[in-house]
Coordinates of C-alpha atoms in Angstrom, one line a residue:
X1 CA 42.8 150.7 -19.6
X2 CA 41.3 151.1 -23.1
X3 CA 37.6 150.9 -21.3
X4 CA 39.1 154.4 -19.6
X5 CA 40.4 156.2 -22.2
X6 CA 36.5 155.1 -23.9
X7 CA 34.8 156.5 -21.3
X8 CA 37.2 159.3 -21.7
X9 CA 36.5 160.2 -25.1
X10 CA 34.3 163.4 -25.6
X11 CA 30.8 163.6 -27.1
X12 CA 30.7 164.0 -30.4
X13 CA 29.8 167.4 -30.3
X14 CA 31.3 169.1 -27.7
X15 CA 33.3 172.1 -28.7
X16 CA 37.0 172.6 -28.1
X17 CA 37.9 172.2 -24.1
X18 CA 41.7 173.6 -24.9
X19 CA 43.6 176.4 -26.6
X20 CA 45.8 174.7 -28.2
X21 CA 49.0 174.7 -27.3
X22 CA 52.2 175.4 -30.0
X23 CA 52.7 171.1 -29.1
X24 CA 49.9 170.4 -31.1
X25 CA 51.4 171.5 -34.4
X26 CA 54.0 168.7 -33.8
X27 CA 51.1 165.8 -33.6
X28 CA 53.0 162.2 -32.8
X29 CA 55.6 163.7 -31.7
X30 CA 56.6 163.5 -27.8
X31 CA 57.8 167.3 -27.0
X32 CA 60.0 167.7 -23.7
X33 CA 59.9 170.7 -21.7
X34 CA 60.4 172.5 -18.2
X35 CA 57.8 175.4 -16.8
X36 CA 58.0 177.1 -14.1
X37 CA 55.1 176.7 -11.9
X38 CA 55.3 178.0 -8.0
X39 CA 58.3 178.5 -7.7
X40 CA 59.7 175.5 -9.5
X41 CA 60.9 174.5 -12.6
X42 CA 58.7 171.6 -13.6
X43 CA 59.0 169.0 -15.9
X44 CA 56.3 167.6 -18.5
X45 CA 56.2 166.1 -22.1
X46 CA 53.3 166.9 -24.3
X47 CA 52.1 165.0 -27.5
X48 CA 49.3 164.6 -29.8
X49 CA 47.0 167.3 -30.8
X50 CA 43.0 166.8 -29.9
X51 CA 40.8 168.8 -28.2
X52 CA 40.8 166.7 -25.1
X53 CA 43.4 167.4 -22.7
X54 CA 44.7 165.2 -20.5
X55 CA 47.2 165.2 -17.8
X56 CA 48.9 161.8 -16.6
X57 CA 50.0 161.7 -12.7
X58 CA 52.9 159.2 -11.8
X59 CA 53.4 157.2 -8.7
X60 CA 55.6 157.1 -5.9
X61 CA 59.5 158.3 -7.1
X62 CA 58.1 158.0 -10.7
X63 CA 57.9 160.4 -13.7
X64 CA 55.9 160.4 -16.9
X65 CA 58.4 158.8 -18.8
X66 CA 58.4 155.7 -16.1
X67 CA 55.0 155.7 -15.5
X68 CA 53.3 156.4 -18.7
X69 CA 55.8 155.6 -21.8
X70 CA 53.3 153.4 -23.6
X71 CA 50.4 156.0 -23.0
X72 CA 52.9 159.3 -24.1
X73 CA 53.4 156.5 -27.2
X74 CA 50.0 155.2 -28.4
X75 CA 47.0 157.3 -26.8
X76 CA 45.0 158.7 -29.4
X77 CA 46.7 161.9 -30.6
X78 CA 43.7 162.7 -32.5
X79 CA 41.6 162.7 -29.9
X80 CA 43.9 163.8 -26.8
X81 CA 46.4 166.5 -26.0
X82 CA 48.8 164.2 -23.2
X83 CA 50.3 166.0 -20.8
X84 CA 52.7 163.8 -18.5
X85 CA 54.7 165.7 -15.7
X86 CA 57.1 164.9 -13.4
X87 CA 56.2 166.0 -9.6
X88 CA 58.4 168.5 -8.0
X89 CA 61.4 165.8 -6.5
X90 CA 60.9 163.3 -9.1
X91 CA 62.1 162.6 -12.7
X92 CA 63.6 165.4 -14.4
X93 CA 61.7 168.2 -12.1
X94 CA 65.0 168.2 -9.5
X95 CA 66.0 170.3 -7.9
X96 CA 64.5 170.8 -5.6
X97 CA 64.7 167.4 -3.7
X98 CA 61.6 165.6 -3.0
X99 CA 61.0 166.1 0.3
X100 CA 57.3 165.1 2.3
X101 CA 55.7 167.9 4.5
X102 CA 51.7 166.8 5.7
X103 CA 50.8 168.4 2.9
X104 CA 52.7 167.3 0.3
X105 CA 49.6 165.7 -1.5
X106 CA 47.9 169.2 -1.8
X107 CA 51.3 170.5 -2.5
X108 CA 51.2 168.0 -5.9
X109 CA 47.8 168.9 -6.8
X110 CA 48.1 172.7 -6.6
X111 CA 51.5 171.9 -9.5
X112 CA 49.5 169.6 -11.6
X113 CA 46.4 172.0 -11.8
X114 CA 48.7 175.2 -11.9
X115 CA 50.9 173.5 -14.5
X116 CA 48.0 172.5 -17.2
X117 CA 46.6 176.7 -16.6
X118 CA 50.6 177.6 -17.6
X119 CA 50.3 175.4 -20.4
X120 CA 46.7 177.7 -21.5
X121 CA 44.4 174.2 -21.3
X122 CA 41.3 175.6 -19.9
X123 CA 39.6 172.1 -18.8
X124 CA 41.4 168.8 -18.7
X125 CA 41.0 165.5 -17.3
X126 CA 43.1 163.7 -14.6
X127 CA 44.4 159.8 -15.5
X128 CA 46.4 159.1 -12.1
X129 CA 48.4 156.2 -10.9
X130 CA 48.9 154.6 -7.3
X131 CA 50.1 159.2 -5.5
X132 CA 48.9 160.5 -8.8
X133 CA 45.7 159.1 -8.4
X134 CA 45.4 160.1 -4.8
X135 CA 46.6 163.9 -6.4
X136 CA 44.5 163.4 -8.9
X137 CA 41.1 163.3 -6.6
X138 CA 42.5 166.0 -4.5
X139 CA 42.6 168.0 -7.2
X140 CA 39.4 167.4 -8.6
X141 CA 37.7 167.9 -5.8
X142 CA 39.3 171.1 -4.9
X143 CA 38.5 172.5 -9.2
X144 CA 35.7 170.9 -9.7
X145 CA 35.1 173.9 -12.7
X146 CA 38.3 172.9 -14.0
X147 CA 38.6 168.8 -14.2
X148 CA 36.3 167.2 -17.0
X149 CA 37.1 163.7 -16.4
X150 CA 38.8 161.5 -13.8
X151 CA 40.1 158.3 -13.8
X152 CA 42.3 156.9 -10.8
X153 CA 44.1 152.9 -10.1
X154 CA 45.9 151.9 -7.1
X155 CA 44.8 154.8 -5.0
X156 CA 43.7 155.1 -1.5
X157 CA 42.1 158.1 0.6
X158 CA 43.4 157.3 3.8
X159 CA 46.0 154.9 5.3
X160 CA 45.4 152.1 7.7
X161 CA 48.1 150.3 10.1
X162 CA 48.2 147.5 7.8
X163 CA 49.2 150.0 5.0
X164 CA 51.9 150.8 7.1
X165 CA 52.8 147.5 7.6
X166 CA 53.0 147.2 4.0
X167 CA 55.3 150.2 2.9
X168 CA 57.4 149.1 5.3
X169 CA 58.3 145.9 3.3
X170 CA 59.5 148.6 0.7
X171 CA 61.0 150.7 2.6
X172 CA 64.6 149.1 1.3
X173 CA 64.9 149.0 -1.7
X174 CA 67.9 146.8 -2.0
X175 CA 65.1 144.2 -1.6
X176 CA 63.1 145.2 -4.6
X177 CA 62.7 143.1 -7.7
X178 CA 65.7 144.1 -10.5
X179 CA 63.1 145.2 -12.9
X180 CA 61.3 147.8 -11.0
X181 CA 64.8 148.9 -9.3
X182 CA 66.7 149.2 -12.6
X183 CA 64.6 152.5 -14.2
X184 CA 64.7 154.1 -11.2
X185 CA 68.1 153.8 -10.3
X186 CA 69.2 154.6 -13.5
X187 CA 67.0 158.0 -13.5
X188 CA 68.0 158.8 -9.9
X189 CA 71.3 157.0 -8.6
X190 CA 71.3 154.8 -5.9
X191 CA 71.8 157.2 -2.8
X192 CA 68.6 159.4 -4.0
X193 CA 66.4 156.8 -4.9
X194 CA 67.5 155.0 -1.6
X195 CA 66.9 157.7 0.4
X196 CA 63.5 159.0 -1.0
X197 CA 62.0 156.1 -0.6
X198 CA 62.5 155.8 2.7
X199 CA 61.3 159.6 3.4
X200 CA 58.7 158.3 1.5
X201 CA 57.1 155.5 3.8
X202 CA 58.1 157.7 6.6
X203 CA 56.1 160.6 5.4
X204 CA 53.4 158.2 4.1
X205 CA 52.8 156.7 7.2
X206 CA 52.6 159.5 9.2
X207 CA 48.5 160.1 7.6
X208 CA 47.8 156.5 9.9
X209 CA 49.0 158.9 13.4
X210 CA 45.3 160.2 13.0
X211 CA 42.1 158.8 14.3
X212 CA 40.5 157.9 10.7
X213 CA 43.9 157.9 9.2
X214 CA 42.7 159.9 6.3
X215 CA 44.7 161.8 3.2
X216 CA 41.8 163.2 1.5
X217 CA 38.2 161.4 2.5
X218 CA 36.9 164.2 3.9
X219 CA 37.1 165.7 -0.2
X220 CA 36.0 162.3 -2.3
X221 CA 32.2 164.1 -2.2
X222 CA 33.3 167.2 -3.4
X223 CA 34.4 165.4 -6.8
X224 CA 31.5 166.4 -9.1
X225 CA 33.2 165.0 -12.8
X226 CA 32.7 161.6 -14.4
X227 CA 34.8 159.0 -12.4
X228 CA 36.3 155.9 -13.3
X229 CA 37.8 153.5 -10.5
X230 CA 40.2 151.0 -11.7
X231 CA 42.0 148.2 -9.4
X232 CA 44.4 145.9 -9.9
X233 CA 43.6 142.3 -8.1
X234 CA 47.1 141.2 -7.3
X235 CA 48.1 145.2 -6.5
X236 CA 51.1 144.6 -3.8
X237 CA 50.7 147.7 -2.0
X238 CA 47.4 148.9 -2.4
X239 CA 44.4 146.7 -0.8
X240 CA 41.2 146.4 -2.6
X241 CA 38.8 148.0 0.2
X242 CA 40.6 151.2 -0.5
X243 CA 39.0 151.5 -4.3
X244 CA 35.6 150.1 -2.8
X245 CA 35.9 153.4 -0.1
X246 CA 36.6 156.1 -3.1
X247 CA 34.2 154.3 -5.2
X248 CA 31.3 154.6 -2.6
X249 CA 32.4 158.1 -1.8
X250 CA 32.3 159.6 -5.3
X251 CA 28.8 159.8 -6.6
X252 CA 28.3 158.4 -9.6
X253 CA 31.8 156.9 -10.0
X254 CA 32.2 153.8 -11.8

């Protein structure tokens, strides 16, 4: 992903996009901290100390320190301010449970956008994973003032009946491989993790009930900021033709 955080990078004379927040004054080191944001007590670390502000979005039942350990550890911290949260349900931001109403993809991107305003960053750009990068457009399409850059991998705008076909093969997870079990089970115990996966591919699949099947199309050309599409080619749950769509649905995107 270094091509990303590249393309990321500001011009070299753009002034400051952040007020700093009192985390910069700690530079490499990874600060740990809840906010309360709608209601909730969220969860988010915070490092580095550059005026380039960037939030990282987990996946499905992850957190930032799951998803994005080796990013919290060596992005630039010249450069960036990192910002890694963990969803309302996941990681360290329980309670509440997770749960998964129709919205709960809006829900995500009204806390990721409201979080980074509590933390005083005036702009900031989205790097989201597999959900976080389908919160990730959502948002950016939704604070199109607000977003400066965007970069998304393993994400999809709507979900076909092959999809479902697909989370279903996850849907227990006594059948998933020991190494991407074991973090999650040790964060969340069995019965939780069990149990919110399930509600996950239940409340994932629900979005294929609909004639086009879609989570957020309808928004992809409302996303005005720089957009970088990455896929993987041996992704397991994410088909290729769902990139392809976002990337011919974002102008400009990459």
């Amino acid at each position: 992903a270094l091509r990303a955080l590249l393309l990321l990078q500001p011009p070299a004379r753009a002034a400051p996009l952040t007020s700093r927040g009192p985390a910069a004054s700690y530079g490499t080191s990874i600060t740990s901290a809840k906010i309360q944001v709608n209601g909730v007590h969220l969860h988010y670390q915070q490092t580095g100390g550059g005026s380039h502000a960037v939030l990282l979005l987990p996946g499905m039942l992850g957190s930032g320190q799951t998803d994005f350990g080796p990013q919290l550890k060596s992005m630039n911290k010249d450069l960036f301010t990192i910002v890694a949260w963990d969803p309302w349900g996941y990681g360290q931001s329980i309670p509440p449970s997770r749960d998964f109403p129709p919205d709960f993809f809006e829900r995500d991107a009204e806390d990721a956008v409201d979080l980074m305003q509590a933390l005083k960053f005036k702009k900031f750009s989205l790097l989201g994973w597999s959900d976080g990068g389908i919160t990730a457009l959502i948002a950016a399409a939704k604070h199109p003032t607000l977003i400066h850059k965007l970069v998304v991998w393993g994400a999809n705008a709507s979900v076909t009946q092959e999809d479902v076909r697909i989370y279903n093969g996850i849907r227990d997870v006594s059948k998933w491989s020991e190494k991407v079990k074991k973090p999650l089970e040790e964060m969340y115990g069995h019965e939780y993790f069990a149990k919110t996966c399930e509600a996950w591919v239940d409340g994932i699949s629900r979005f294929a009930e609909k004639s086009d099947g879609s989570i957020c199309q309808q928004l992809l050309p409302d996303i005005k900021c720089p957009t970088l599409i990455i896929h993987g080619e041996k992704d397991p749950l994410v088909p290729q033709a769902h990139a392809e769509y976002i990337h011919k649905h974002i102008k400009g995107s990459r």
